[in-house]
Amino acid sequence: MILIVTTMTRAAPPEGAPTDAALLSEYARGDGEALGELFDRHHRATYRFLARLTGASHADLDDLVQVTFVQVARSAGRFDGRALVRTWLFGIAVNVARHHVRGNVRRRKVIADPEDERPSQIPGRDRPDENAENRELLLRLEHAIDELPLKLREVFVACEVEDLPGSDVARLLGIPEGTLWRRLHEARNAIRAALGEGP
């Protein structure tokens, strides 16, 4: 079984602070500061999520996070509460990532630039207390995730890395749950093979 270690823990809002859903609702009613609070709570996780999906440069990732939150602002009034705000937000990020990846493919075809893009360094990824073996495993895992086809990478990152509920992810991706579980199974097998683990 693959163990995914995230480098940052999810911080719960302070006691008595409004929930994410309440902030989204307040923003939809015209409170601009509510979106700022939502951004403060989720921009780092969104950055990591997009980095894993796209392998984009630091500058591109900053732009992709901004685009994601612009879309969150535009869609706030349509949030129906059937999923956690974080899951819904990551659904928007998946669409932003897809658009970015498609654009990169088109640009590469036009300019025929074989430059090998590597994922940017994410703050906190290389802590001094990590030993060389763990760093090597994390790099191999990161590379294995990068090599997954986008459809498999989306479900793997959402379900395994970000620990989002599969039913919510399937709904946000617009696919049947059975398709999600099949893709997740394929992704897990591909990761295991890339890491030299048995089935």
CSV table of C-alpha atoms in Angstrom, one decimal:
chain,number,residue,atom,x,y,z
A,1,MET,CA,0.0,0.0,0.0
A,2,ILE,CA,1.3,3.4,-0.9
A,3,LEU,CA,1.6,5.9,1.9
A,4,ILE,CA,1.3,9.5,0.9
A,5,VAL,CA,2.9,12.0,3.3
A,6,THR,CA,1.8,15.6,2.9
A,7,THR,CA,4.1,18.3,4.1
A,8,MET,CA,1.5,20.6,5.6
A,9,THR,CA,-1.3,19.7,7.9
A,10,ARG,CA,-4.7,21.2,7.4
A,11,ALA,CA,-5.4,24.1,9.8
A,12,ALA,CA,-8.9,24.2,11.2
A,13,PRO,CA,-10.4,27.7,11.4
A,14,PRO,CA,-10.2,29.2,14.9
A,15,GLU,CA,-13.0,28.3,17.2
A,16,GLY,CA,-16.0,30.5,16.6
A,17,ALA,CA,-14.7,31.5,13.1
A,18,PRO,CA,-17.2,31.2,10.2
A,19,THR,CA,-17.1,27.9,8.3
A,20,ASP,CA,-15.9,27.8,4.7
A,21,ALA,CA,-19.5,27.5,3.5
A,22,ALA,CA,-20.5,30.5,5.5
A,23,LEU,CA,-17.7,32.5,4.1
A,24,LEU,CA,-18.7,31.5,0.6
A,25,SER,CA,-22.3,32.5,1.3
A,26,GLU,CA,-21.2,35.9,2.7
A,27,TYR,CA,-19.1,36.6,-0.3
A,28,ALA,CA,-22.0,35.7,-2.6
A,29,ARG,CA,-24.0,38.3,-0.7
A,30,GLY,CA,-21.4,41.0,-1.3
A,31,ASP,CA,-18.8,40.7,1.5
A,32,GLY,CA,-15.5,40.9,-0.3
A,33,GLU,CA,-13.5,40.2,2.8
A,34,ALA,CA,-15.0,36.7,3.1
A,35,LEU,CA,-13.3,35.7,-0.1
A,36,GLY,CA,-10.0,36.9,1.3
A,37,GLU,CA,-10.5,34.8,4.4
A,38,LEU,CA,-11.3,31.8,2.2
A,39,PHE,CA,-8.2,32.4,0.1
A,40,ASP,CA,-6.0,32.6,3.3
A,41,ARG,CA,-7.4,29.3,4.4
A,42,HIS,CA,-7.0,27.4,1.1
A,43,HIS,CA,-4.4,29.0,-1.2
A,44,ARG,CA,-1.5,26.9,0.0
A,45,ALA,CA,-3.4,23.6,-0.4
A,46,THR,CA,-4.6,24.8,-3.8
A,47,TYR,CA,-1.0,25.6,-4.8
A,48,ARG,CA,0.1,22.1,-3.8
A,49,PHE,CA,-2.8,20.5,-5.6
A,50,LEU,CA,-2.2,22.4,-8.8
A,51,ALA,CA,1.6,21.7,-8.6
A,52,ARG,CA,0.9,18.0,-8.4
A,53,LEU,CA,-1.6,18.1,-11.3
A,54,THR,CA,0.4,20.3,-13.7
A,55,GLY,CA,4.1,20.3,-12.8
A,56,ALA,CA,4.0,24.1,-13.6
A,57,SER,CA,6.7,26.6,-12.7
A,58,HIS,CA,6.4,28.7,-9.5
A,59,ALA,CA,5.2,31.8,-11.5
A,60,ASP,CA,2.7,29.7,-13.4
A,61,LEU,CA,1.4,28.1,-10.2
A,62,ASP,CA,0.8,31.5,-8.6
A,63,ASP,CA,-1.2,32.5,-11.7
A,64,LEU,CA,-3.2,29.3,-11.6
A,65,VAL,CA,-4.1,29.8,-8.0
A,66,GLN,CA,-5.3,33.3,-8.8
A,67,VAL,CA,-7.3,32.0,-11.7
A,68,THR,CA,-8.8,29.3,-9.5
A,69,PHE,CA,-10.0,31.9,-6.9
A,70,VAL,CA,-11.3,34.2,-9.7
A,71,GLN,CA,-13.5,31.3,-10.8
A,72,VAL,CA,-14.4,30.6,-7.1
A,73,ALA,CA,-15.6,34.2,-6.9
A,74,ARG,CA,-17.6,33.9,-10.1
A,75,SER,CA,-19.2,30.6,-9.0
A,76,ALA,CA,-19.8,31.4,-5.3
A,77,GLY,CA,-23.5,31.9,-5.8
A,78,ARG,CA,-23.8,28.5,-7.4
A,79,PHE,CA,-22.3,26.5,-4.5
A,80,ASP,CA,-25.0,24.1,-3.4
A,81,GLY,CA,-23.4,22.6,-0.3
A,82,ARG,CA,-23.4,19.0,-1.6
A,83,ALA,CA,-19.7,18.8,-1.1
A,84,LEU,CA,-17.2,20.4,1.2
A,85,VAL,CA,-16.1,23.9,0.1
A,86,ARG,CA,-12.5,22.5,-0.2
A,87,THR,CA,-13.6,19.7,-2.5
A,88,TRP,CA,-15.7,22.1,-4.6
A,89,LEU,CA,-12.7,24.5,-4.8
A,90,PHE,CA,-10.4,21.6,-5.9
A,91,GLY,CA,-13.0,20.7,-8.6
A,92,ILE,CA,-12.6,24.3,-9.9
A,93,ALA,CA,-8.8,23.9,-9.7
A,94,VAL,CA,-9.0,20.6,-11.8
A,95,ASN,CA,-10.7,22.6,-14.6
A,96,VAL,CA,-8.1,25.3,-14.4
A,97,ALA,CA,-5.3,22.7,-14.5
A,98,ARG,CA,-6.9,21.0,-17.5
A,99,HIS,CA,-7.1,24.3,-19.4
A,100,HIS,CA,-3.4,25.0,-18.5
A,101,VAL,CA,-2.2,21.5,-19.6
A,102,ARG,CA,-4.1,21.8,-22.9
A,103,GLY,CA,-2.6,25.2,-23.5
A,104,ASN,CA,0.9,23.9,-22.8
A,105,VAL,CA,0.4,21.1,-25.2
A,106,ARG,CA,-0.8,23.5,-27.9
A,107,ARG,CA,2.1,25.9,-27.3
A,108,ARG,CA,4.7,23.1,-27.4
A,109,LYS,CA,3.3,21.9,-30.7
A,110,VAL,CA,3.5,25.4,-32.1
A,111,ILE,CA,7.0,26.2,-31.0
A,112,ALA,CA,8.4,22.6,-30.9
A,113,ASP,CA,10.3,23.4,-27.7
A,114,PRO,CA,11.4,20.1,-26.1
A,115,GLU,CA,12.3,21.9,-22.8
A,116,ASP,CA,11.8,19.6,-19.9
A,117,GLU,CA,9.7,21.4,-17.3
A,118,ARG,CA,10.1,20.3,-13.7
A,119,PRO,CA,7.7,21.0,-10.9
A,120,SER,CA,8.5,24.0,-8.9
A,121,GLN,CA,9.9,23.7,-5.4
A,122,ILE,CA,7.0,23.8,-3.0
A,123,PRO,CA,7.7,25.5,0.3
A,124,GLY,CA,8.3,22.9,3.1
A,125,ARG,CA,9.0,20.0,0.7
A,126,ASP,CA,12.7,19.6,1.6
A,127,ARG,CA,12.9,19.9,5.4
A,128,PRO,CA,16.3,19.5,7.0
A,129,ASP,CA,15.0,16.6,9.2
A,130,GLU,CA,14.1,14.4,6.2
A,131,ASN,CA,16.6,11.7,5.5
A,132,ALA,CA,18.0,11.0,2.0
A,133,GLU,CA,15.9,7.8,1.6
A,134,ASN,CA,12.6,9.6,2.3
A,135,ARG,CA,13.6,12.4,-0.1
A,136,GLU,CA,14.5,9.9,-2.8
A,137,LEU,CA,11.2,8.1,-2.3
A,138,LEU,CA,9.2,11.4,-2.4
A,139,LEU,CA,11.0,12.4,-5.6
A,140,ARG,CA,10.3,9.0,-7.2
A,141,LEU,CA,6.7,9.3,-6.1
A,142,GLU,CA,6.4,12.9,-7.5
A,143,HIS,CA,7.9,11.7,-10.8
A,144,ALA,CA,5.5,8.8,-10.9
A,145,ILE,CA,2.5,11.1,-10.3
A,146,ASP,CA,3.8,13.5,-13.0
A,147,GLU,CA,3.9,10.6,-15.5
A,148,LEU,CA,0.3,9.5,-14.9
A,149,PRO,CA,-2.1,10.5,-17.7
A,150,LEU,CA,-4.1,13.6,-16.7
A,151,LYS,CA,-7.3,11.6,-16.0
A,152,LEU,CA,-5.6,9.2,-13.7
A,153,ARG,CA,-3.5,12.0,-12.1
A,154,GLU,CA,-6.7,14.0,-11.3
A,155,VAL,CA,-8.3,11.2,-9.3
A,156,PHE,CA,-5.1,10.0,-7.7
A,157,VAL,CA,-4.2,13.5,-6.4
A,158,ALA,CA,-7.7,14.3,-5.3
A,159,CYS,CA,-8.5,11.0,-3.6
A,160,GLU,CA,-5.1,9.7,-2.4
A,161,VAL,CA,-3.1,12.9,-1.8
A,162,GLU,CA,-5.8,15.4,-0.8
A,163,ASP,CA,-8.0,12.7,0.8
A,164,LEU,CA,-11.2,14.0,-0.8
A,165,PRO,CA,-14.3,11.8,-0.7
A,166,GLY,CA,-14.5,9.7,-3.9
A,167,SER,CA,-18.2,10.4,-4.4
A,168,ASP,CA,-17.6,14.1,-4.3
A,169,VAL,CA,-14.6,13.9,-6.7
A,170,ALA,CA,-16.7,11.8,-9.2
A,171,ARG,CA,-19.5,14.4,-9.1
A,172,LEU,CA,-17.1,17.3,-9.6
A,173,LEU,CA,-15.3,15.6,-12.5
A,174,GLY,CA,-18.6,14.7,-14.0
A,175,ILE,CA,-17.9,11.0,-14.1
A,176,PRO,CA,-19.7,7.9,-12.7
A,177,GLU,CA,-18.3,6.7,-9.4
A,178,GLY,CA,-17.4,3.4,-11.0
A,179,THR,CA,-15.2,5.2,-13.5
A,180,LEU,CA,-13.5,7.1,-10.7
A,181,TRP,CA,-12.7,3.9,-8.8
A,182,ARG,CA,-11.4,2.2,-12.0
A,183,ARG,CA,-9.2,5.2,-12.8
A,184,LEU,CA,-8.0,5.3,-9.2
A,185,HIS,CA,-7.2,1.5,-9.3
A,186,GLU,CA,-5.2,2.1,-12.6
A,187,ALA,CA,-3.4,5.0,-11.1
A,188,ARG,CA,-2.4,3.1,-7.9
A,189,ASN,CA,-1.1,0.2,-10.1
A,190,ALA,CA,0.9,2.6,-12.2
A,191,ILE,CA,2.4,4.3,-9.1
A,192,ARG,CA,3.3,0.9,-7.6
A,193,ALA,CA,4.9,-0.2,-10.8
A,194,ALA,CA,6.9,3.0,-11.0
A,195,LEU,CA,8.1,2.6,-7.4
A,196,GLY,CA,9.0,-1.0,-8.0
A,197,GLU,CA,6.3,-2.4,-5.8
A,198,GLY,CA,4.4,-5.5,-6.5
A,199,PRO,CA,0.6,-5.5,-7.3
